[in-house]
Each structure stands twice: as C-alpha cells, then as structure tokens.
Short mmCIF file of C-alpha atoms and ligand atoms in Angstrom, two decimals:
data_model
loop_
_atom_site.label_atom_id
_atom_site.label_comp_id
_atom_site.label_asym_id
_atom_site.label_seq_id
_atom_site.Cartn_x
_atom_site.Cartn_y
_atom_site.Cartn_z
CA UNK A 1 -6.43 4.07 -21.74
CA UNK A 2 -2.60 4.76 -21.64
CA UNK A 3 -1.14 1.64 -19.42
CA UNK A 4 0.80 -0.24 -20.69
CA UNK A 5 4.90 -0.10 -19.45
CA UNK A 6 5.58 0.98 -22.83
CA UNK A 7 3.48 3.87 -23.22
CA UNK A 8 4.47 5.00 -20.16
CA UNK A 9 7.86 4.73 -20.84
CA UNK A 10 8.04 2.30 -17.68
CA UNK A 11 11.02 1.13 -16.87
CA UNK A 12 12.23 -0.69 -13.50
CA UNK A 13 15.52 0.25 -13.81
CA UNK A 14 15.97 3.29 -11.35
CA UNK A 15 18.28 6.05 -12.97
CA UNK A 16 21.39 7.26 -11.04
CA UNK A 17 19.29 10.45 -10.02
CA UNK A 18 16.59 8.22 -8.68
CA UNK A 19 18.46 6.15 -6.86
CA UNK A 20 20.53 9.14 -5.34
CA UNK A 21 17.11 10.81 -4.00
CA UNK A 22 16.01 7.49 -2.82
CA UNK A 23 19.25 6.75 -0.98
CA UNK A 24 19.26 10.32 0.65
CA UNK A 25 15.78 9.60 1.57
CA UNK A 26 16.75 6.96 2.92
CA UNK A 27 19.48 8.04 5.39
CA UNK A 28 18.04 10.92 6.47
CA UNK A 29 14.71 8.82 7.41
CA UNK A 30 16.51 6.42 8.92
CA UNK A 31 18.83 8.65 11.21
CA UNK A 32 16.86 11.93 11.67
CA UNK A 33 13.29 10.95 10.91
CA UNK A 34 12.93 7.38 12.47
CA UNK A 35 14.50 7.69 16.06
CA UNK A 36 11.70 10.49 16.31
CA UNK A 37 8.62 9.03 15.47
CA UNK A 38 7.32 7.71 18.42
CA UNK A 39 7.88 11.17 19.87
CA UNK A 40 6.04 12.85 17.54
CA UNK A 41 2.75 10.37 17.60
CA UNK A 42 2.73 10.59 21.07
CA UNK A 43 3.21 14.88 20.98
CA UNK A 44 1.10 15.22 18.00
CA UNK A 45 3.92 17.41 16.25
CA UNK A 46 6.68 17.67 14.40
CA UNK A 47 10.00 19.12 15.28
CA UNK A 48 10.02 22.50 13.19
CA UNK A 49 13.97 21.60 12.59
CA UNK A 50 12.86 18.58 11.27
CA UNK A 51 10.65 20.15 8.22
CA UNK A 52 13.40 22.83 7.92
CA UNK A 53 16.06 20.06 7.04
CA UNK A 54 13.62 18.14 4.93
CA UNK A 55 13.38 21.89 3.04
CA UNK A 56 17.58 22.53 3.19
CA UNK A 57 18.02 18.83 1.82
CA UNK A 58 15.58 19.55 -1.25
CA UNK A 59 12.99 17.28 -0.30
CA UNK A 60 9.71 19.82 0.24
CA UNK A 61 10.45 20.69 -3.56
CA UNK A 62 11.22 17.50 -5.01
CA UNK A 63 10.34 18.65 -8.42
CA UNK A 64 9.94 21.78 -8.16
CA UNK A 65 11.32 23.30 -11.49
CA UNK A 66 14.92 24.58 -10.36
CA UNK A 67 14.24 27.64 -12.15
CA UNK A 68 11.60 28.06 -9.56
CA UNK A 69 13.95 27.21 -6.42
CA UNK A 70 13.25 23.44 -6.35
CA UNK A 71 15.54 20.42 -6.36
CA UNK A 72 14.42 19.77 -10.66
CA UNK A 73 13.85 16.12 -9.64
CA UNK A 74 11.04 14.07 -11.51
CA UNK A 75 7.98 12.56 -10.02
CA UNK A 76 9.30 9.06 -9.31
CA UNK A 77 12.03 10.62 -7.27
CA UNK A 78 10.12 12.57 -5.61
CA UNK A 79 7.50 9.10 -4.57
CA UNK A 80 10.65 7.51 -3.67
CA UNK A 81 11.43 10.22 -0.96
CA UNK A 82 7.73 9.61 -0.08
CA UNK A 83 8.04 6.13 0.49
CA UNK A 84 11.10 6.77 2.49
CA UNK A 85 10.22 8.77 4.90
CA UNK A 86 6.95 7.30 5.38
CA UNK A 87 8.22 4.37 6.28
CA UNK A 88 9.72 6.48 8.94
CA UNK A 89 7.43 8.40 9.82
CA UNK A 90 4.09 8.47 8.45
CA UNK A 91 2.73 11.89 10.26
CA UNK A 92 6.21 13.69 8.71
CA UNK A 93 5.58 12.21 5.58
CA UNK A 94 1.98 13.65 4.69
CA UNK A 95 3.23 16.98 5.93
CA UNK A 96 5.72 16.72 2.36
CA UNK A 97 3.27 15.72 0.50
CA UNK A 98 0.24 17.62 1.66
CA UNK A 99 3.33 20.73 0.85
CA UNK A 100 4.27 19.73 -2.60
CA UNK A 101 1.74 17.67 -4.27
CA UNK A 102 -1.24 19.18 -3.22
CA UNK A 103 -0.30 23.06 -2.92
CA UNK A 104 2.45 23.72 -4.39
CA UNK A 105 1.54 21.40 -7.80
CA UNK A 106 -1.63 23.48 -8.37
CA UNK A 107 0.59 26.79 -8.73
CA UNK A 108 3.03 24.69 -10.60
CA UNK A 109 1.00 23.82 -12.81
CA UNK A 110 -2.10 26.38 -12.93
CA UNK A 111 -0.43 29.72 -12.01
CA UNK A 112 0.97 32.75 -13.84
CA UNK A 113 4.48 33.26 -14.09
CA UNK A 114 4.22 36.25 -11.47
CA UNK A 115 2.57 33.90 -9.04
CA UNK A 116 4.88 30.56 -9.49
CA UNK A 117 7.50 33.57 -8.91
CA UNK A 118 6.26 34.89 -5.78
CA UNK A 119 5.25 32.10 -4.10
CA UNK A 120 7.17 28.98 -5.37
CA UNK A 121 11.15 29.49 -4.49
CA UNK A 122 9.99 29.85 -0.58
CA UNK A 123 7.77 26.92 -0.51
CA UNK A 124 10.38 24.58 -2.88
CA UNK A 125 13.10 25.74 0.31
CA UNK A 126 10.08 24.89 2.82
CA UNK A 127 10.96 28.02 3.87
CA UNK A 128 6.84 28.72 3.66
CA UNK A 129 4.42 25.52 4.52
CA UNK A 130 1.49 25.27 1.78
CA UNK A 131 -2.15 23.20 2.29
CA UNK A 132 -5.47 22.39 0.13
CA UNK A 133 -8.47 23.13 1.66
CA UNK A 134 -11.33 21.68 -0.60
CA UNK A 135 -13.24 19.60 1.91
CA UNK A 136 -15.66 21.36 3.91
CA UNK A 137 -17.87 20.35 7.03
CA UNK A 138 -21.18 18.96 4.37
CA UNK A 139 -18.62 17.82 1.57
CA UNK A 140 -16.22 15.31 1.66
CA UNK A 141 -16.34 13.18 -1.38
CA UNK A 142 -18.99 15.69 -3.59
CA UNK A 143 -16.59 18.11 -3.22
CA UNK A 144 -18.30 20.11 -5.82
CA UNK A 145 -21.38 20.29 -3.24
CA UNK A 146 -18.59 23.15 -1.05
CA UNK A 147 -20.42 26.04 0.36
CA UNK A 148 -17.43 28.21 0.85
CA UNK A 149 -18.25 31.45 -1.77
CA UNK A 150 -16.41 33.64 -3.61
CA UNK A 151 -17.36 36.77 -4.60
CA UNK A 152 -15.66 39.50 -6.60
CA UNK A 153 -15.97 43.57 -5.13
CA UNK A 154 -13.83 45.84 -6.88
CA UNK A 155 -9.67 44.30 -7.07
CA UNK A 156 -10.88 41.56 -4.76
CA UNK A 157 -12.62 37.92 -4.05
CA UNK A 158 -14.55 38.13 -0.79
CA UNK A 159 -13.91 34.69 0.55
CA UNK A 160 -16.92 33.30 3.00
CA UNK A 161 -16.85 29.62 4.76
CA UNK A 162 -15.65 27.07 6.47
CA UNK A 163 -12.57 24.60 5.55
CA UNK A 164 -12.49 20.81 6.88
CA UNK A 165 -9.63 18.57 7.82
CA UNK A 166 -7.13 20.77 6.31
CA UNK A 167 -3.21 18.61 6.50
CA UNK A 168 -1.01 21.22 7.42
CA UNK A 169 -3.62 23.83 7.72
CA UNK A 170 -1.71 25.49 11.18
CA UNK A 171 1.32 25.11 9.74
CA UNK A 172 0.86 26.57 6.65
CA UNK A 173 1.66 30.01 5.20
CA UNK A 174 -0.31 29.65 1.75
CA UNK A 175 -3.27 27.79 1.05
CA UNK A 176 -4.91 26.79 -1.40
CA UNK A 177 -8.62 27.65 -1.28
CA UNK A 178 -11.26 26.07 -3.56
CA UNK A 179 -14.35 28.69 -3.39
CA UNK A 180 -17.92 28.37 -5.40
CA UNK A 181 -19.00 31.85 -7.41
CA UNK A 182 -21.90 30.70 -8.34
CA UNK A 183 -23.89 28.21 -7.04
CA UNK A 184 -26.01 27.31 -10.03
CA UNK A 185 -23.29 26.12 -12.41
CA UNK A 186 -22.59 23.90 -9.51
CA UNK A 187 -18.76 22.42 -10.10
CA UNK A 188 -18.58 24.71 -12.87
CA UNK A 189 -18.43 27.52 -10.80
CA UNK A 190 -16.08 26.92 -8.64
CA UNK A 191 -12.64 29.14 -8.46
CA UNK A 192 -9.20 28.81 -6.88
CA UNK A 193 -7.16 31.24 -4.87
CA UNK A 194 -3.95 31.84 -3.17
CA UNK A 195 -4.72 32.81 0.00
CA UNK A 196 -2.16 34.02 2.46
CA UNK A 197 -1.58 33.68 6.54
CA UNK A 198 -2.05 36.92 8.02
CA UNK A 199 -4.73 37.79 5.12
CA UNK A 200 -7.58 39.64 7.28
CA UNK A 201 -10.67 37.60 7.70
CA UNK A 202 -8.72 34.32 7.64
CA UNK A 203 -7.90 32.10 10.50
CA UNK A 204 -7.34 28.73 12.15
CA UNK A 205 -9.72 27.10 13.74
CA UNK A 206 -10.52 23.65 15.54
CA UNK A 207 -7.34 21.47 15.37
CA UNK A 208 -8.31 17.71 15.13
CA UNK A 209 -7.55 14.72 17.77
CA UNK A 210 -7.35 11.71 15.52
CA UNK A 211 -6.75 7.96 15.43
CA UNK A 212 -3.41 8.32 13.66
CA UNK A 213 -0.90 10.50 11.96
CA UNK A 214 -1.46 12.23 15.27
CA UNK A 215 2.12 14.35 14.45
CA UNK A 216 0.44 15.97 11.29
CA UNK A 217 -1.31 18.86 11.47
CA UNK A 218 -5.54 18.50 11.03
CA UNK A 219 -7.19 22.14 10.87
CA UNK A 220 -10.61 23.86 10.08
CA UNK A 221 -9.87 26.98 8.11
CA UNK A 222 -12.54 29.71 8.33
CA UNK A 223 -12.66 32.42 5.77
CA UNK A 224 -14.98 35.56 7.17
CA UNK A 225 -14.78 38.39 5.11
CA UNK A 226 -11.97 37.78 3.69
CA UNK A 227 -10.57 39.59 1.13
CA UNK A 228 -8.51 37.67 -1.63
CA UNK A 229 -6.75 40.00 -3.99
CA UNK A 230 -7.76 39.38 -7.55
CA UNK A 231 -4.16 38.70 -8.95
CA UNK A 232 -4.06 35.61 -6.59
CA UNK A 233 -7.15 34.06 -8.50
CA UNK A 234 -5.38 30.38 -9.60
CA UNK A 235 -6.67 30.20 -13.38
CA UNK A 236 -10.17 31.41 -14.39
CA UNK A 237 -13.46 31.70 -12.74
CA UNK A 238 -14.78 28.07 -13.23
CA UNK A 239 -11.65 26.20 -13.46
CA UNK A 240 -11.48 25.44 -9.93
CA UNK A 241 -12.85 21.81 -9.83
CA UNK A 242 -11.13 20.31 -12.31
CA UNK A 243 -8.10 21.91 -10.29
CA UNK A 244 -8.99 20.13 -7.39
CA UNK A 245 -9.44 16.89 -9.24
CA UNK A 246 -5.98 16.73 -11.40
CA UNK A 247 -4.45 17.92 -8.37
CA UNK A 248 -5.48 15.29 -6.36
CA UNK A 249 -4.66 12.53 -9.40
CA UNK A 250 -1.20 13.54 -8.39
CA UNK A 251 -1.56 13.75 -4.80
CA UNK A 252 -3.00 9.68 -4.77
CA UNK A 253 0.01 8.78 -6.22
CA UNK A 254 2.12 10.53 -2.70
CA UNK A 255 -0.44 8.79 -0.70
CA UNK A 256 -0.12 5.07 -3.07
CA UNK A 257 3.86 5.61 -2.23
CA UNK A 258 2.75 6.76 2.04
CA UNK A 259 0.51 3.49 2.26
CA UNK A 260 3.73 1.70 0.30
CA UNK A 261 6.27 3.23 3.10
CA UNK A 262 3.90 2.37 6.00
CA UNK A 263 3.32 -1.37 4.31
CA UNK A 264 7.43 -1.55 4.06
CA UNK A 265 7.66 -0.16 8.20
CA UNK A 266 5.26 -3.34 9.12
CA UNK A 267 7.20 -5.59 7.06
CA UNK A 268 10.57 -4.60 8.05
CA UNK A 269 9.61 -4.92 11.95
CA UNK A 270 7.90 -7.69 11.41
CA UNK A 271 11.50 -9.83 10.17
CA UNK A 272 13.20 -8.16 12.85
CA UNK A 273 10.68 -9.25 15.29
CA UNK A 274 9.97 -13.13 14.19
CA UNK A 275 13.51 -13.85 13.56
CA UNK A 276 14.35 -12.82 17.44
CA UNK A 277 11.23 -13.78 19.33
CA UNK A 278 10.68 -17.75 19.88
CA UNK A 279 8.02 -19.61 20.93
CA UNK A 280 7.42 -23.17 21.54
CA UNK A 281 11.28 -23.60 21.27
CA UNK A 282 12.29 -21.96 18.45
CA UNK A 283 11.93 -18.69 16.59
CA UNK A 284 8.77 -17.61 15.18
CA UNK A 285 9.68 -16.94 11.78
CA UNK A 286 9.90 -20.82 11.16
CA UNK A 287 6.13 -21.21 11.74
CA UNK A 288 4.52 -21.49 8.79
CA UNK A 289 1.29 -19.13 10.18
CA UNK A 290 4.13 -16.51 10.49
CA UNK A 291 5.91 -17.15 7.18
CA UNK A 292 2.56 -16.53 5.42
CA UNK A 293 1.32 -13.42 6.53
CA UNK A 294 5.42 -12.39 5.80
CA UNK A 295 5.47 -13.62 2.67
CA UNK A 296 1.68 -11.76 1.37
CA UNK A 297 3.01 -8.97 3.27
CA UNK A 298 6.26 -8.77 0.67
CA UNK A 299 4.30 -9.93 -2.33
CA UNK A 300 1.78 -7.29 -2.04
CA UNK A 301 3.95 -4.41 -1.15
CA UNK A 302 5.56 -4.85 -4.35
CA UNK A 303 2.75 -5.33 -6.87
CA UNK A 304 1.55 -1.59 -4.77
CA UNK A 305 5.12 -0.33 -5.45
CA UNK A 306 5.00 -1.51 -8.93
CA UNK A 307 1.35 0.47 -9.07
CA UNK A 308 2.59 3.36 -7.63
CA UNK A 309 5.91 3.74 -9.58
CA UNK A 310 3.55 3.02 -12.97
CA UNK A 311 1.27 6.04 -11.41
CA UNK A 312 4.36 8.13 -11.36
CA UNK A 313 5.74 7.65 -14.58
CA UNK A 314 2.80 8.40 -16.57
CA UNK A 315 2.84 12.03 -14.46
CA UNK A 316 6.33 12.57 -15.45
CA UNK A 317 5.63 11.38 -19.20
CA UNK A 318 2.87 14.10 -19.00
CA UNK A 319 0.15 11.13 -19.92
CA UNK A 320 -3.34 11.10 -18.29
CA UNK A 321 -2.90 9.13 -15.08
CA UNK A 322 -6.17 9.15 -13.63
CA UNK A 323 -6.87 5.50 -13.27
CA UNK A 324 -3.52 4.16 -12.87
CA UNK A 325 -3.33 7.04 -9.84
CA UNK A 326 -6.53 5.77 -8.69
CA UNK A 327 -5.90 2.10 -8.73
CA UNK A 328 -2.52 2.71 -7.14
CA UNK A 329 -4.10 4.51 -4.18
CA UNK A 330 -7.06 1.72 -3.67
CA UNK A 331 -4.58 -1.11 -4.19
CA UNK A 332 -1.33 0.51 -1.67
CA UNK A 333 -4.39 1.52 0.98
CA UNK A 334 -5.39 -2.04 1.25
CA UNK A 335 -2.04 -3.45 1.83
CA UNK A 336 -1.08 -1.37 4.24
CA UNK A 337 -4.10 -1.58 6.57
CA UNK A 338 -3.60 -5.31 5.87
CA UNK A 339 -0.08 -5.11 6.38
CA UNK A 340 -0.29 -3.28 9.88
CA UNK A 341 -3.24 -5.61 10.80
CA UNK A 342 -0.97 -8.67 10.13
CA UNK A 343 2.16 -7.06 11.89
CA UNK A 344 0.35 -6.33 15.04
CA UNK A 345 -1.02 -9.54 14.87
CA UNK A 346 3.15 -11.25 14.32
CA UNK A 347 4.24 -8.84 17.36
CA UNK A 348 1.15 -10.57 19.57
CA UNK A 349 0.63 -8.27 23.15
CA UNK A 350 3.72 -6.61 22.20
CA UNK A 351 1.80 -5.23 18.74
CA UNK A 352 -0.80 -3.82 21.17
CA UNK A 353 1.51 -2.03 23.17
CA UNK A 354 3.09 1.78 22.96
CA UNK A 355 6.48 0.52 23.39
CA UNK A 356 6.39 -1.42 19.67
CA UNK A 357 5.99 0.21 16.86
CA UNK A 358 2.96 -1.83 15.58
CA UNK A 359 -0.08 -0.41 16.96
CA UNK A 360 1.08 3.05 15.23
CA UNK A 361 1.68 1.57 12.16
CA UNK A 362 -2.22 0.28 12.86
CA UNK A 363 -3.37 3.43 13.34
CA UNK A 364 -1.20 5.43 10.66
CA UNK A 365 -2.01 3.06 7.98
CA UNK A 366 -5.93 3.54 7.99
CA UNK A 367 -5.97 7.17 6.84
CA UNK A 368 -4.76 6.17 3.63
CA UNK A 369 -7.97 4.91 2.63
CA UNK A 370 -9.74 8.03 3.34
CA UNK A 371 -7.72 10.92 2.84
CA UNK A 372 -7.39 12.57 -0.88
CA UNK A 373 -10.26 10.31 -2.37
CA UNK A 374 -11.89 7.52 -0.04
CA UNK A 375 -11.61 3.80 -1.35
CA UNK A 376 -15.05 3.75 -2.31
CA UNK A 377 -14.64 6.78 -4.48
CA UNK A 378 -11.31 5.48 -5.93
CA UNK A 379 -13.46 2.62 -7.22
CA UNK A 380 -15.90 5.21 -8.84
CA UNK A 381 -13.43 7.09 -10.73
CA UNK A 382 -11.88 3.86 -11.86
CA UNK A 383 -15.25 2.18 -12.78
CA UNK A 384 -15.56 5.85 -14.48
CA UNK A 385 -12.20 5.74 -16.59
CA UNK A 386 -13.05 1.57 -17.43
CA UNK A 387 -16.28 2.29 -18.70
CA UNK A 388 -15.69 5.14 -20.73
CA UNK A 389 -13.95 3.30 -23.97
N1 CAA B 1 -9.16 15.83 -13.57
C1 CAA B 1 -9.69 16.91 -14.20
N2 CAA B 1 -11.03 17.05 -14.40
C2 CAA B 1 -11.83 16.07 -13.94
C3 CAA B 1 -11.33 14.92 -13.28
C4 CAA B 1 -9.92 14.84 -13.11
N3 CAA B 1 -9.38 13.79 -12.48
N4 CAA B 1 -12.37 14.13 -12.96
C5 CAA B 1 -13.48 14.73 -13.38
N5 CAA B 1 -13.15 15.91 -13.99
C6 CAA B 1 -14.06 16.87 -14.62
C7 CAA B 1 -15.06 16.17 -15.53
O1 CAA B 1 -14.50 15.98 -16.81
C8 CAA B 1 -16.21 17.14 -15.53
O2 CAA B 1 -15.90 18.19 -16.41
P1 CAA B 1 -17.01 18.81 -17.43
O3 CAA B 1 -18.10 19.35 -16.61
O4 CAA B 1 -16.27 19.85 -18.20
O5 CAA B 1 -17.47 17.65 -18.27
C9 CAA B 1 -16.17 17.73 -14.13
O6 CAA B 1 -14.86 17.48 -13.60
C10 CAA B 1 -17.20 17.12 -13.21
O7 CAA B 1 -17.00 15.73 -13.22
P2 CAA B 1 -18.01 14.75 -12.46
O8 CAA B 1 -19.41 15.05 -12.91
O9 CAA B 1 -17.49 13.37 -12.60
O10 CAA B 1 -17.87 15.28 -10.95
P3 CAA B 1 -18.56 14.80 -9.64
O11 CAA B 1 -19.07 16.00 -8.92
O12 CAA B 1 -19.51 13.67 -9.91
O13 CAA B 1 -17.32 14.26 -8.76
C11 CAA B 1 -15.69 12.67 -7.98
C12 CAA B 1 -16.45 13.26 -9.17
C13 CAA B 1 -14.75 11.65 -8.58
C14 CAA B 1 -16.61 12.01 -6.99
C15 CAA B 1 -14.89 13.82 -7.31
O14 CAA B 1 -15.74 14.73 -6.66
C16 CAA B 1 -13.90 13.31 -6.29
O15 CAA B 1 -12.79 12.91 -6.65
N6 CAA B 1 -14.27 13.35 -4.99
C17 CAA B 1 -13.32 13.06 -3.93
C18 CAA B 1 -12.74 14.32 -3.41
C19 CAA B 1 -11.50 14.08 -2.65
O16 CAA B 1 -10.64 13.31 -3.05
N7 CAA B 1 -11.35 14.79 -1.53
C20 CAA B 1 -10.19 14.71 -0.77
C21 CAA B 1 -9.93 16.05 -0.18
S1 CAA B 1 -8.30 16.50 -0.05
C22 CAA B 1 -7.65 15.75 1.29
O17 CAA B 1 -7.95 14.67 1.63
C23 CAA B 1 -6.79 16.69 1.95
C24 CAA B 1 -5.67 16.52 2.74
O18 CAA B 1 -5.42 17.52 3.39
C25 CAA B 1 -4.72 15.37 2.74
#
C-alpha cells in the first residue's frame, strides 16, 4: 500500500511551475470565470468563449504531453487549475475535467500512437470537447452490468445502446464509449472505442435538468447502428473495464480537487460575509457559533487538499493510487456538502436566496458525492484496497 509522503515523493513545497499554473488559474477564475457564474447556473451553459480561452491558455490539456499539443504540465498542476476554477465556477470546472481526465487520459494513456496523433493535439487546444460515457440507464455503480454491445462486421464495431448522464456529452466531439462484446465474460468483455460526432447511428439525446452544476452539460448518448471503425478500438477486446476503472482513479482525484474548490468558494464567502454582517451589535464573525463552523470549515478543507494533492502525486510518480484517489474523493465530497451546508447556514435568509452565492454552492457541492464513483462505492473500493494485504 504505497502512502506514505515519502514513497510518493510528497512534498508540500509547490515548484515554480506549480505555482505558475495555480496563479494563472487563479486570475483567470477570478476575472473571467467568477463574474460569470451566476449567469451560467441560472442559463444552464457555458459561454463557448469561455472553454475556448480555458483551451488558448493551456488549461483543457494540462498535461497533455507537449509532444501531443498539450501544456506538458504534471498532475498536481493540473488539480491546482481544478481547484481554481472550481472555486469559481463549479459547472465550468467539470466541463475541464470531464475533457481531460476522463477522455482524453484514456487515449493518453491506452491509445496507439496513430490515435493519440489524430485525436489528442485538438482536444489538448480544446479545440474538440471529449466525454466518457460508461453509465447507462440500469448501471450506475456495476458498471460492468452495461448493456450497450459491440459487435465486430467486417473493418467495423457495430455499436448498439443507450448512454446515461454523459458530462459534456452535447458538447463533445469525441467520446469515449465503453461497449460489452460478449455478455458472458461479463466485465471481461467489455471494449473501448473512439467514437466520433457526426459518426452515423450516433446522436444526442435527452439533456438533463438537475439540482446543480446546472451550466454543465448532462446528456443520454444513443448508439443505433452505429458503425465504429475498427482502428478506433482503444486497446484490446476485453480491456475495456479496467479502462474505465484506472480512468476514473484519475478522474476522483479532479473531482477530490472540484469538491476542494467548491469547499474553498463557501469558505471564502463565508469571511467576507461574517466579518461585514452584524447582529446583536456587532459583527458576526465574533460569535463563537460562527467562528466554529469557520474554523472546521478551514481545518477540513485542508486535510481534503492535503488528500487530494497526496492523490496527485502518486499519479505523477506513476504509483498505484487507487485508495489514496478514493479516500481523497470520499473525504473532499464530505467537506464540501458540509461546507456549503454550514455557509448557507452563516449567510442565514440571504444563503437561501439567488442573489448570494450560497444556495449554489449548496446545490453544486452535492454532485461530488455521486458523480465518477458514489460515496458508498468509494468506501468499497477502499475497504477493497485495506483488506487486500
Ligand atoms: N483499475 C484497474 N482495474 C481495476 C480497478 C482499477 N481501479 N478496480 C478493479 N479492477 C479490475 C479488477 O482487478 C478485476 O480484474 P480481473 O478480472 O482481471 O481480476 C476487474 O477489474 C473486476 O473487478 P471487480 O470484480 O472488483 O469489479 P466489480 O464489477 O465488482 O466493480 C466497482 C467494482 C469498484 C464497484 C466498480 O464497478 C466501480 O468503480 N463502480 C463505480 C463506477 C463509477 O464510478 N461510475 C461513474 C461513471 S462516470 C461519471 O460519473 C461520468 C461523468 O460524466 C462525470
């Protein structure tokens, strides 16, 4: 079980390239990404520009190989972007990481050097949107249980199914499709493919209302008919699940640093507000009741930082980071649907209201205990990777 600091080569000390990410993060969130937020939850979508500047600043690929069109960053950087504009902007920031981690990481690191070649430089730019589409209507958490087939004819994979709560799904122009080829080796099975917009047989369908991240994009994907050419098969026949699964090891981490930079909005507005606001003759940040619920709030975001940033480093050291992914994700989730419950709660009416930024942070922060790996399954896998020495 690699996780201790050392074996990860942890260190807290961010290099000058980290800290230059972060702090471009970090300006751009707060003057392009910020002062549009409410906007885009109340629009349910995102200014096109907006993506196309997180692209020309070098943000959709983080870490992208540079070889490959990408900004060569590593995978700390990249969750300190994350962070940053989540903390922004929650709905903007799952868009990124629905883009990098979980689409374009799989051709990263699963496809052939002809495919990271054709499809990677345009997606790195953001020039081309990219999605994951593994859950299905029936399967959520037994992802292996997907119905969606595959099945080979000639030069081709003749896709068949349906595609559930897709991030990005609209938006994107390449997805990555998880498809079973046989249904009695179960997850074994199971295959991945490239699959292009404008690929006959492939469309869009219902796009989701939901609670929060209402700016991000929620789509079923239906695959009739649809004809995959062979070349854009992502590994071998059977390799698909365990795709899915290290893909989404890294893609808990981007979520661990969203829940992080929705935890850091609450906390942030919550100063701002209990230093100004007074009550019973003076301000409420010199109750004690208030002080509390700050001071948790600030503890806790930094032990999920600390999680998160372990998460990360193990990734870049190239060391399995299954559980420390996993308990990152549980652990961030928590705080931040704490966090948002406490900051609505510091903000009073006001939290409850559409003019404060509160009740959004409410409703942003619960997705992050559902999406890419529910709570309850986070505990499984962990009770999983605990167990097995
Ligand atoms: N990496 C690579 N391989 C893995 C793995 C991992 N993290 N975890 C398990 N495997 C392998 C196992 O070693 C096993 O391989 P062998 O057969 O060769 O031994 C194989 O996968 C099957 O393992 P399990 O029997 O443990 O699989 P399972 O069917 O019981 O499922 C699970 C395990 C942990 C519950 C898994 O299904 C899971 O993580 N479910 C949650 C799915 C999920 O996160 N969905 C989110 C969808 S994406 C999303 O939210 C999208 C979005 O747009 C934001």
């Amino acid at each position: 079980m690699a996780v201790t600091a050392a074996e990860a080569g942890f260190d807290l000390t961010l290099s000058d390239e980290q800290e230059l990410a972060q702090r471009a993060a970090r300006d751009f969130a707060s003057e392009k990404v910020l002062p549009l937020a409410a906007e885009i939850d109340e629009q349910g979508k995102i200014p096109p520009a907006l993506l196309a500047e997180m692209g020309a600043l070098g943000f959709m690929g983080a870490y992208v190989p540079e070889r490959y069109g990408g900004s060569g960053l590593d995978t700390v950087s990249y969750i300190l972007i994350v962070e940053e504009i989540n903390r922004a902007c929650a709905s903007t920031g799952v868009v990124l990481s629905s883009h990098l981690s979980l689409a374009i990481e799989p051709i990263l690191e699963y496809g052939t050097v002809a495919q990271k070649e054709h499809f990677l430089p345009a997606m790195a730019r953001g020039e081309r949107i990219g999605c994951f589409a593994l859950s299905e209507p029936a399967s959520g958490s037994d992802a292996a249980a997907m119905r969606t087939s595959a099945r080979r004819d000639g030069d081709s994979w003749v896709l068949n199914g349906t595609k559930n709560f897709i991030t990005n799904g609209s938006l994107s122009d390449v997805a990555v499709v998880f498809a079973q080829t046989d249904p009695a080796k179960r997850h074994k099975g199971i295959a991945a493919f490239i699959v292009e917009k404008g690929t006959a047989g492939f469309s869009v369908g219902k796009l989701e209302k939901k609670l929060g991240i209402r700016g991000s994009d929620t789509a079923q994907l239906i695959f009739a008919d649809c004809r995959v050419p062979a070349a854009n098969l992502l590994g071998e026949v059977g390799d698909g699940f365990k795709i899915a699964l290290s893909t989404l090891d890294g893609g808990r981490i981007s979520i661990a640093a969203q829940a992080v930079g929705i935890a850091r909005a609450c906390l942030e507005d919550s100063l701002g507000y209990a230093k100004e606001r007074e009550a019973f003759g003076k301000k409420i940040a010199e109750f004690q009741a208030i002080q509390w619920m700050l001071a948790d709030m600030a503890t806790e975001i930094d032990a999920a930082r600390l999680l998160t940033w372990r998460a990360a480093s193990l990734k870049d050291a190239g060391q399995d980071h299954i559980l420390a992914a996993a308990e990152a994700k549980l652990f961030a989730s928590d705080v931040a649907v704490k966090a948002a419950r406490d900051c609505v709660q510091i903000f009073g009416g006001y939290g409850y209201l559409k003019d404060f930024p509160a009740e959004r942070h409410y409703r942003d922060a619960k997705i992050t205990e559902i999406y890419e790996g529910t709570s309850e399954i986070m505990k499984l896998v962990i009770a999983e990777e605990i167990l097995k020495e």
